[in-house]
Coordinates of C-alpha atoms and ligand atoms in Angstrom, one line a residue:
M1 CA -53.2 32.5 -5.2
T2 CA -54.7 36.0 -4.7
A3 CA -56.1 37.3 -7.9
T4 CA -56.0 40.9 -7.3
V5 CA -54.8 43.3 -4.4
P6 CA -57.4 42.8 -1.3
A7 CA -60.7 45.0 -2.4
D8 CA -60.8 46.7 1.5
L9 CA -56.7 47.8 0.7
A10 CA -57.0 48.6 -2.4
S11 CA -60.0 51.3 -2.0
F12 CA -58.4 52.6 1.7
L13 CA -55.0 53.9 -0.7
D14 CA -57.2 54.6 -3.4
V15 CA -59.1 57.3 -0.7
H16 CA -56.0 58.3 0.6
D17 CA -54.2 58.1 -2.4
A18 CA -54.2 62.5 -2.5
R19 CA -52.8 62.4 1.5
I20 CA -50.4 59.2 0.8
Q21 CA -48.6 61.9 -2.0
R22 CA -48.5 64.5 0.7
E23 CA -46.7 63.4 3.3
L24 CA -43.5 61.4 1.0
D25 CA -43.7 65.0 -0.9
A26 CA -43.0 65.7 3.0
F27 CA -39.6 63.1 3.2
L28 CA -38.6 63.6 -0.1
R29 CA -38.5 67.5 1.2
I30 CA -35.4 66.4 3.9
P31 CA -32.0 66.1 2.0
S32 CA -30.8 63.9 4.7
V33 CA -27.2 63.0 2.5
S34 CA -25.1 60.7 4.7
A35 CA -22.3 61.6 3.0
R36 CA -22.0 65.0 4.6
S37 CA -21.2 66.4 7.6
E38 CA -23.9 69.8 6.4
H39 CA -26.6 67.7 6.5
D40 CA -26.3 65.7 9.4
A41 CA -29.4 67.1 11.6
D42 CA -30.9 67.3 8.0
T43 CA -30.4 63.3 8.0
R44 CA -31.2 63.3 11.5
R45 CA -34.8 65.4 11.4
A46 CA -35.3 61.9 7.9
A47 CA -35.0 59.3 10.7
D48 CA -37.0 61.2 13.5
W49 CA -40.3 62.1 10.2
L50 CA -40.3 58.8 9.6
A51 CA -40.3 57.7 12.9
A52 CA -42.7 60.1 13.6
E53 CA -45.1 58.4 10.6
C54 CA -44.1 54.7 12.1
T55 CA -45.5 55.8 15.1
R56 CA -48.8 57.7 13.8
I57 CA -49.8 54.2 11.9
G58 CA -49.6 52.2 15.0
L59 CA -45.4 51.2 15.1
T60 CA -43.7 51.1 18.0
T61 CA -41.0 52.0 16.8
E62 CA -37.3 53.7 18.5
I63 CA -34.7 55.7 17.6
I64 CA -31.6 54.2 18.0
P65 CA -28.2 55.7 17.7
T66 CA -25.7 54.1 16.2
A67 CA -21.3 55.8 15.7
G68 CA -23.5 57.6 11.9
H69 CA -26.7 57.9 11.5
P70 CA -29.5 56.7 13.4
I71 CA -31.1 53.2 13.1
V72 CA -35.2 53.4 13.1
L73 CA -37.0 50.6 14.0
A74 CA -40.3 49.8 14.8
E75 CA -42.1 46.1 15.5
W76 CA -46.0 45.1 15.1
R77 CA -46.0 42.5 17.1
G78 CA -49.5 41.3 17.9
A79 CA -49.3 38.3 15.3
P80 CA -47.8 35.0 18.0
G81 CA -47.7 31.8 16.3
K82 CA -47.5 33.6 12.9
P83 CA -44.7 34.1 11.1
T84 CA -41.5 37.7 11.6
V85 CA -40.9 39.8 8.8
L86 CA -38.5 42.4 8.8
V87 CA -39.0 45.2 6.5
Y88 CA -35.4 46.2 5.8
G89 CA -35.2 49.8 3.6
H90 CA -32.6 53.5 4.0
Y91 CA -34.0 56.8 4.4
D92 CA -30.2 58.6 3.7
V93 CA -29.5 60.0 -0.6
Q94 CA -26.4 60.2 -2.0
P95 CA -26.2 63.9 -2.4
A96 CA -27.9 65.2 -4.8
E97 CA -24.8 67.3 -7.3
P98 CA -23.9 68.8 -10.1
L99 CA -27.4 70.9 -8.9
E100 CA -27.3 72.7 -12.4
L101 CA -27.5 68.6 -14.6
W102 CA -31.7 68.6 -12.2
T103 CA -34.5 70.3 -14.1
S104 CA -36.3 70.7 -10.7
P105 CA -34.4 71.9 -7.4
P106 CA -33.2 68.1 -6.1
F107 CA -35.2 68.7 -2.8
E108 CA -38.5 70.4 -4.2
P109 CA -40.3 67.2 -5.3
Q110 CA -42.4 67.2 -9.2
V111 CA -44.1 65.5 -11.1
R112 CA -43.8 65.8 -14.5
D113 CA -44.9 62.9 -16.9
G114 CA -45.9 60.1 -14.7
K115 CA -42.6 60.9 -12.9
L116 CA -42.2 61.8 -9.5
Y117 CA -38.4 63.6 -9.9
A118 CA -36.5 63.8 -6.4
R119 CA -33.1 63.4 -5.1
G120 CA -34.0 59.1 -2.8
S121 CA -37.7 59.3 -5.0
V122 CA -36.6 56.1 -5.6
D123 CA -33.2 55.5 -3.9
D124 CA -34.1 54.7 -1.3
K125 CA -37.0 57.5 0.7
G126 CA -39.6 56.8 -2.2
Q127 CA -40.0 52.5 -2.0
L128 CA -39.4 52.7 1.5
Y129 CA -42.3 54.6 2.1
L130 CA -44.6 52.3 0.4
H131 CA -44.0 49.2 2.0
V132 CA -45.1 52.4 5.6
K133 CA -47.9 52.8 3.9
A134 CA -48.6 49.1 3.2
L135 CA -48.7 49.2 6.9
E136 CA -51.4 51.5 7.8
A137 CA -53.3 50.3 5.2
H138 CA -53.6 47.2 7.0
L139 CA -53.8 48.2 9.9
A140 CA -55.9 51.4 9.4
V141 CA -58.6 49.4 7.6
R142 CA -58.0 45.8 9.8
G143 CA -56.5 47.2 13.5
A144 CA -54.4 44.0 13.0
L145 CA -51.6 43.3 10.3
P146 CA -51.5 39.2 9.3
V147 CA -48.1 38.5 10.0
N148 CA -45.2 39.8 13.0
V149 CA -42.9 43.3 11.5
I150 CA -40.4 44.6 11.6
L151 CA -39.1 47.2 10.0
L152 CA -35.6 49.0 10.1
A153 CA -35.1 51.7 8.0
E154 CA -31.4 53.3 8.8
G155 CA -29.0 56.1 7.1
E156 CA -26.1 55.0 6.4
E157 CA -26.7 52.1 3.5
E158 CA -25.1 55.6 0.5
V159 CA -22.4 55.0 2.7
G160 CA -21.5 51.6 3.0
S161 CA -23.4 50.9 6.1
E162 CA -20.6 50.7 8.4
H163 CA -22.4 50.1 11.8
L164 CA -25.5 48.2 10.3
A165 CA -24.0 45.0 10.6
P166 CA -22.7 44.9 14.0
F167 CA -25.9 46.6 15.1
V168 CA -27.4 43.2 12.8
E169 CA -24.6 41.4 15.1
Q170 CA -25.8 42.2 18.6
H171 CA -29.6 43.2 18.4
A172 CA -29.9 38.8 16.2
K173 CA -32.1 37.5 18.4
R174 CA -34.6 40.9 18.7
L175 CA -34.0 40.7 14.7
A176 CA -35.1 37.3 14.8
C177 CA -37.6 35.9 11.9
D178 CA -38.3 34.2 9.3
A179 CA -37.7 36.3 6.2
C180 CA -36.9 40.0 5.0
V181 CA -38.4 41.7 2.6
I182 CA -36.8 45.2 1.1
S183 CA -37.6 47.0 -1.8
D184 CA -34.4 49.0 -3.1
S185 CA -33.9 47.7 -6.4
A186 CA -35.7 48.3 -10.1
M187 CA -38.3 46.7 -12.1
F188 CA -36.7 44.9 -15.5
A189 CA -39.1 47.1 -17.5
P190 CA -42.1 49.7 -17.0
G191 CA -45.0 47.0 -16.6
L192 CA -43.2 43.8 -15.4
P193 CA -42.0 43.8 -12.1
S194 CA -39.2 41.7 -10.6
L195 CA -37.0 39.6 -8.0
L196 CA -33.6 38.9 -7.5
F197 CA -31.6 36.3 -7.2
A198 CA -28.4 38.3 -7.4
L199 CA -26.5 41.5 -6.2
R200 CA -23.4 42.3 -6.6
G201 CA -20.6 43.2 -4.2
L202 CA -18.3 46.0 -4.0
A203 CA -14.6 47.2 -2.7
Y204 CA -13.7 51.1 -2.7
F205 CA -10.7 52.1 -2.8
Q206 CA -8.1 55.6 -3.2
I207 CA -5.0 55.8 -5.4
D208 CA -2.8 59.2 -4.5
I209 CA -0.3 59.4 -5.9
D210 CA 2.9 62.8 -4.6
G211 CA 5.9 63.6 -6.4
P212 CA 7.6 67.0 -6.0
A213 CA 7.0 68.4 -3.0
Q214 CA 4.6 71.3 -4.9
D215 CA 3.9 72.1 -9.1
L216 CA 5.9 72.7 -11.0
H217 CA 7.3 74.5 -13.8
S218 CA 6.6 71.9 -17.0
G219 CA 8.8 73.1 -18.7
S220 CA 11.7 74.0 -16.5
Y221 CA 11.0 70.5 -14.3
G222 CA 8.9 68.7 -17.5
G223 CA 11.5 65.6 -18.3
A224 CA 13.4 65.4 -15.2
V225 CA 10.7 64.5 -12.8
I226 CA 7.7 62.4 -12.9
N227 CA 5.1 63.1 -13.6
P228 CA 2.2 62.4 -10.6
A229 CA -1.3 62.1 -13.8
M230 CA 1.7 59.9 -15.8
A231 CA 2.3 57.5 -13.4
L232 CA -1.6 57.9 -12.3
A233 CA -2.4 56.8 -15.8
R234 CA -0.3 53.7 -16.3
I235 CA -1.4 52.0 -13.2
L236 CA -4.7 52.2 -13.8
A237 CA -3.6 51.3 -18.1
T238 CA -2.8 48.1 -16.4
F239 CA -6.5 47.0 -14.3
H240 CA -7.6 45.8 -17.6
D241 CA -6.0 43.8 -20.3
A242 CA -7.6 43.8 -24.5
D243 CA -10.1 41.7 -23.9
G244 CA -11.9 43.8 -21.0
R245 CA -10.5 40.8 -18.1
V246 CA -9.5 42.6 -15.3
A247 CA -5.5 41.8 -15.6
V248 CA -4.3 42.4 -12.0
P249 CA -3.2 38.6 -10.5
G250 CA -5.7 36.3 -8.4
F251 CA -8.5 38.8 -9.2
Y252 CA -10.8 36.0 -10.6
D253 CA -9.5 33.4 -9.1
N254 CA -12.9 32.7 -6.5
V255 CA -15.0 33.5 -9.6
K256 CA -17.8 31.3 -9.5
T257 CA -18.6 30.0 -12.9
W258 CA -22.0 30.6 -13.0
E259 CA -24.8 27.8 -13.9
D260 CA -26.3 27.0 -17.9
R261 CA -29.3 26.9 -16.5
V262 CA -28.8 30.1 -14.7
R263 CA -27.4 31.5 -17.3
D264 CA -29.9 30.5 -20.0
R265 CA -33.1 32.2 -18.0
I266 CA -30.8 34.9 -18.3
R267 CA -30.8 34.9 -22.1
A268 CA -34.5 34.6 -22.5
L269 CA -35.1 37.4 -21.2
P270 CA -36.3 40.3 -23.0
F271 CA -33.2 42.3 -23.6
S272 CA -32.0 44.1 -26.6
D273 CA -28.1 45.4 -26.7
E274 CA -29.2 48.9 -28.8
H275 CA -32.2 50.1 -27.3
F276 CA -29.5 49.8 -24.2
R277 CA -27.5 51.1 -25.4
A278 CA -29.9 54.2 -26.6
E279 CA -30.5 54.9 -23.3
V280 CA -26.9 55.4 -21.6
G281 CA -26.2 58.0 -24.6
A282 CA -22.6 55.3 -25.1
P283 CA -21.3 55.4 -28.4
A284 CA -21.1 51.9 -28.1
L285 CA -21.7 49.1 -25.3
G286 CA -17.7 47.8 -24.9
G287 CA -17.4 44.6 -21.9
E288 CA -15.6 41.0 -20.8
K289 CA -15.6 39.2 -24.0
G290 CA -17.1 36.8 -23.8
F291 CA -19.9 37.6 -22.2
S292 CA -23.4 39.1 -22.3
T293 CA -25.0 42.8 -21.7
L294 CA -26.5 41.1 -18.8
E295 CA -24.1 38.7 -17.4
R296 CA -21.8 41.3 -17.3
I297 CA -23.5 43.4 -15.0
W298 CA -25.3 40.6 -13.7
T299 CA -22.3 37.8 -13.0
R300 CA -19.4 38.8 -13.7
P301 CA -16.9 41.2 -11.4
T302 CA -15.9 45.0 -12.8
C303 CA -12.5 47.7 -11.6
E304 CA -13.8 50.4 -13.1
V305 CA -12.2 54.2 -12.1
N306 CA -14.4 56.2 -10.5
G307 CA -13.2 59.8 -9.7
L308 CA -9.7 61.2 -10.9
L309 CA -8.0 64.4 -9.8
S310 CA -5.3 65.9 -10.9
G311 CA -2.9 69.2 -12.4
Y312 CA -4.6 72.2 -13.7
T313 CA -8.0 71.8 -15.7
G314 CA -9.6 75.4 -15.7
E315 CA -10.1 77.0 -19.1
G316 CA -7.0 77.2 -21.4
A317 CA -4.2 75.9 -21.0
K318 CA -1.3 76.0 -17.9
T319 CA 2.2 74.6 -17.9
V320 CA 2.1 73.0 -14.8
L321 CA 3.7 69.6 -13.6
P322 CA 1.3 68.3 -11.2
A323 CA 3.0 67.4 -8.0
K324 CA -0.2 64.8 -7.1
A325 CA -2.4 62.5 -8.8
M326 CA -5.6 61.0 -7.3
A327 CA -7.7 58.2 -8.1
K328 CA -10.9 57.1 -6.6
V329 CA -11.5 52.4 -7.6
S330 CA -13.7 50.9 -7.3
C331 CA -13.9 47.0 -7.5
R332 CA -18.1 45.1 -8.3
L333 CA -17.9 41.4 -6.9
V334 CA -19.2 38.8 -7.6
P335 CA -20.0 34.9 -5.2
D336 CA -17.2 34.4 -3.4
Q337 CA -14.9 37.6 -3.7
T338 CA -14.6 39.2 -0.8
P339 CA -14.0 43.3 -0.5
A340 CA -11.0 42.1 2.0
E341 CA -9.0 39.7 -0.5
I342 CA -10.2 41.8 -3.4
E343 CA -8.3 45.4 -1.4
Q344 CA -5.6 43.4 -0.8
L345 CA -5.0 42.6 -3.9
M346 CA -5.9 45.2 -5.4
Q347 CA -3.6 47.2 -3.0
A348 CA -0.5 45.0 -3.3
H349 CA -0.9 45.1 -7.8
V350 CA -0.4 48.6 -7.7
E351 CA 2.4 48.8 -5.0
R352 CA 4.3 46.0 -7.4
I353 CA 4.0 48.6 -10.4
A354 CA 5.0 52.0 -9.2
P355 CA 6.7 54.0 -11.2
K356 CA 9.7 54.8 -9.1
G357 CA 10.2 57.9 -8.7
V358 CA 6.5 58.6 -6.9
N359 CA 5.0 57.6 -3.4
V360 CA 1.5 55.1 -4.2
K361 CA -0.3 55.1 -1.1
V362 CA -3.8 53.3 -1.0
T363 CA -6.3 54.2 1.1
H364 CA -9.6 52.1 1.7
L365 CA -13.4 53.6 1.6
H366 CA -16.0 50.6 2.2
G367 CA -17.5 47.5 0.7
G368 CA -19.9 45.4 1.3
N369 CA -20.0 41.4 -0.1
P370 CA -21.3 40.1 -3.2
W371 CA -25.1 38.5 -2.6
R372 CA -26.5 35.7 -4.6
G373 CA -29.9 33.5 -3.3
E374 CA -31.9 30.7 -4.4
P375 CA -35.0 31.7 -6.4
E376 CA -37.7 29.6 -3.7
G377 CA -39.1 29.2 -0.7
P378 CA -42.9 29.6 0.3
F379 CA -41.4 33.6 0.4
F380 CA -40.4 34.0 -1.9
H381 CA -43.5 32.8 -3.7
A382 CA -45.6 35.0 -1.3
A383 CA -43.8 38.0 -3.2
A384 CA -44.6 36.3 -6.2
N385 CA -48.3 35.7 -5.9
A386 CA -48.9 39.7 -4.9
L387 CA -46.7 41.2 -7.6
E388 CA -49.1 39.4 -10.1
A389 CA -52.2 40.2 -8.6
A390 CA -50.9 43.8 -8.3
F391 CA -49.1 44.2 -11.9
G392 CA -51.5 41.5 -13.3
K393 CA -48.1 39.7 -14.2
A394 CA -46.2 37.9 -13.2
P395 CA -41.9 38.4 -12.5
V396 CA -39.0 37.7 -13.5
L397 CA -36.3 37.2 -12.1
T398 CA -33.4 39.3 -12.6
G399 CA -29.5 39.9 -10.3
E400 CA -28.0 43.3 -10.5
G401 CA -25.5 44.8 -11.1
G402 CA -25.6 46.8 -7.9
S403 CA -25.1 46.9 -4.3
I404 CA -26.8 46.6 -1.1
P405 CA -24.8 45.8 1.0
V406 CA -26.8 44.6 3.9
V407 CA -28.5 41.0 2.5
G408 CA -25.7 39.2 2.6
D409 CA -25.1 40.3 6.7
F410 CA -28.8 38.9 7.0
Q411 CA -28.5 35.7 5.3
R412 CA -25.5 35.9 6.7
I413 CA -26.1 36.8 10.7
L414 CA -30.4 35.6 10.7
G415 CA -30.5 32.5 8.6
V416 CA -32.8 33.8 6.3
P417 CA -33.8 34.5 2.3
V418 CA -33.9 37.3 1.1
I419 CA -36.7 39.1 -0.8
L420 CA -36.1 42.2 -3.4
M421 CA -38.5 43.2 -4.9
G422 CA -38.3 46.7 -6.5
F423 CA -40.7 49.9 -8.1
G424 CA -37.5 51.1 -9.9
L425 CA -37.2 50.9 -13.4
P426 CA -34.3 51.5 -15.7
G427 CA -32.9 55.3 -16.7
E428 CA -34.0 55.8 -12.4
N429 CA -31.4 57.8 -13.1
A430 CA -30.5 57.2 -8.8
H431 CA -27.4 58.7 -7.8
A432 CA -27.7 61.1 -10.3
P433 CA -29.5 64.5 -11.9
D434 CA -33.1 63.8 -12.2
E435 CA -33.9 60.5 -10.3
W436 CA -37.2 59.9 -10.6
I437 CA -39.7 57.5 -9.3
S438 CA -42.4 56.0 -11.1
V439 CA -46.1 57.9 -9.6
G440 CA -47.9 54.0 -11.3
N441 CA -45.1 52.0 -9.9
F442 CA -45.4 53.6 -6.7
T443 CA -48.9 53.4 -5.9
T444 CA -48.4 49.4 -7.4
G445 CA -46.4 48.9 -5.2
M446 CA -48.0 50.0 -2.3
R447 CA -50.4 47.8 -3.0
A448 CA -48.0 44.0 -4.3
V449 CA -46.6 44.8 -0.4
A450 CA -50.1 44.9 1.7
A451 CA -51.6 42.3 -0.7
F452 CA -47.8 40.5 0.5
W453 CA -48.7 40.8 3.8
D454 CA -51.6 38.1 3.0
E455 CA -50.2 36.1 0.9
A456 CA -47.3 36.3 3.8
G457 CA -50.3 35.6 7.0
R458 CA -51.0 32.6 5.4
L459 CA -47.6 30.8 5.6
S460 CA -46.5 29.1 9.3
S461 CA -43.7 30.5 10.5
Ligands
BES1 N1 -30.2 51.2 -4.2 C1 -28.3 51.1 -4.7 C2 -28.8 49.8 -4.7 C3 -29.1 48.6 -6.6 C4 -28.4 49.9 -7.6 C5 -29.8 48.0 -6.8 C6 -28.9 49.4 -8.5 C7 -30.2 48.1 -7.7 C8 -29.3 48.4 -9.0 C9 -27.8 51.1 -3.2 O1 -29.2 52.4 -2.5 C10 -26.7 52.1 -3.6 O2 -27.0 52.6 -3.6 N2 -25.5 51.1 -2.5 C11 -24.2 51.0 -3.5 C12 -23.3 50.8 -2.6 C13 -22.8 51.0 -1.6 C14 -22.0 51.2 -0.6 C15 -22.7 53.2 -1.5 C16 -24.0 51.2 -5.1 O3 -24.5 49.8 -5.7 O4 -23.2 50.8 -5.6
MN2 MN1 -30.8 52.5 -2.2
MN3 MN1 -27.6 53.9 -3.8

C-alpha cells in the first residue's frame, strides 16, 4: 500500500503547477454549453482543444462525430499484459444563466479564496482535466503508463448522453477494459475523499396544458372557462401525499429497500441536518417521512417540478386568463425503477386526472438509469489507497442524488466495475451561478489519480 503519492509524479505536478492552472483557465474559457445550438461551434472547439492536449501528452487521439456533439477518444496501449482502465468525463457544461448572479463572468475563470470560479470548473471540465494532467505526469516522467488507458470524453452529458450508450454498444470491443474511473461528483466534506456506491437515475418530461385559443380577459371570461394555470396546479398537487411520498399509482412498485448495513453506513457518516439546512439557505428541510436527509437524497426516488410557466409574470398586475401553462418535471429514480416505466406511469396519471376543459400533453425530454455498485474489488481498493495517499485520509463510501446516465451503461455493456472518485465539494454550485472547484482539491486530485495509476499497475488484468 502506498503511504504517499510517488515523489517523482508529485514533483512533476509541483514544478508544472502554474502552467497546468493556465491550461485549465484556457479550457474553462471555452463556453461549451451543449444545450444551446448557438454554442455548437464552442462545444466543438472544446473537443478540439481537449483532443489536441491529449495528443500533446502522448495519447493516440480521435475526435469521433455523433449525431450531436463529438466524442473525444484518447488511448495509450503500451502496457500489454497489464489491465486496461477507461476514464470517462464530459467537456460540455450547463448554461450559465442567470448571468447577473455571477460574481465574475462564468467563462472568465477567477480564483478567490482558494476557489476557482467558472462554469464547468467542477462539472466536469476541471475534474476531467485533472485526469489528463495525471496521465501527463506519468508519460512525461516515466515515458509510459503502468496500465493501458482509454480516455473517453463526451459533449452531451448535460443534455442526457443520448448518443453515448449506442456508441459504447457499437464500440464495446474497442472499449473493453477491466474498470471504469470517473471524476464527476463530490467529496463528502472538505478533506474527506469519497467513493460512490450509488447514483440516482432520471426521468425528465414536460407537461403542456392548452386551454382557450388565446389569452382572455379574466373578468369577461374567468369563471366560465377552465384556467390552464389552475388545471396545471391541480395536477401537480396530486404528485405527493401529506407524508412526502409520491402518490402516483405504481411509483414505488419496483423500488428496492436498502439493506440495513447500507443504511447503518449512511447513518454513521458525519452529517448535520442543521448545517445542511443553513448551507442551502431554506427555512426548513422536508421530504419523505421515515427517512433521514441522506437516505432521502441517495436511496429514495423523487418527483420534482423544475420549471413552471404560465400567464402574466411581469411588473404589476394584468387581469388575464392564460391560454397555456407548462411545467418541466423530473423524477429521480432508484433501483430497480427505469426511466421508461416511470415516465409512462406519470403520463398515464396526468392524462387520467387532467381536468376536463383543457388539453394535456406529456412530452419526453430525457432520462437515465439509476446505478448501484459494489464498493469492493481490486480497482476499488486501488482507488481507496490512492485517495488515502493523496488526502491523508481513507475515503468514505457515499451515495449521490445526481445522475450520470452512462454509468449504468458502462456496467451493463462493458461488464466492469465503475469507480466514482469525485473531487467536488458540498456547496460547489454546480449548474448554478458561481460554480467553483477547490484549487486544493484540483491539485490533490491530480496527485490521487497519478497514485491510482501506480496502484492499478500492480493489479493483474
Ligand atoms: N456531474 C453531474 C452528476 C452529479 C450531480 C454527480 C450531483 C454527483 C452529484 C452531471 O453532470 C449531471 O449534472 N447530471 C445530470 C443528469 C443529466 C441527464 C442532465 C443531473 O444529475 O441532473
Ligand atoms: Mn457532470
Ligand atoms: Mn452536470
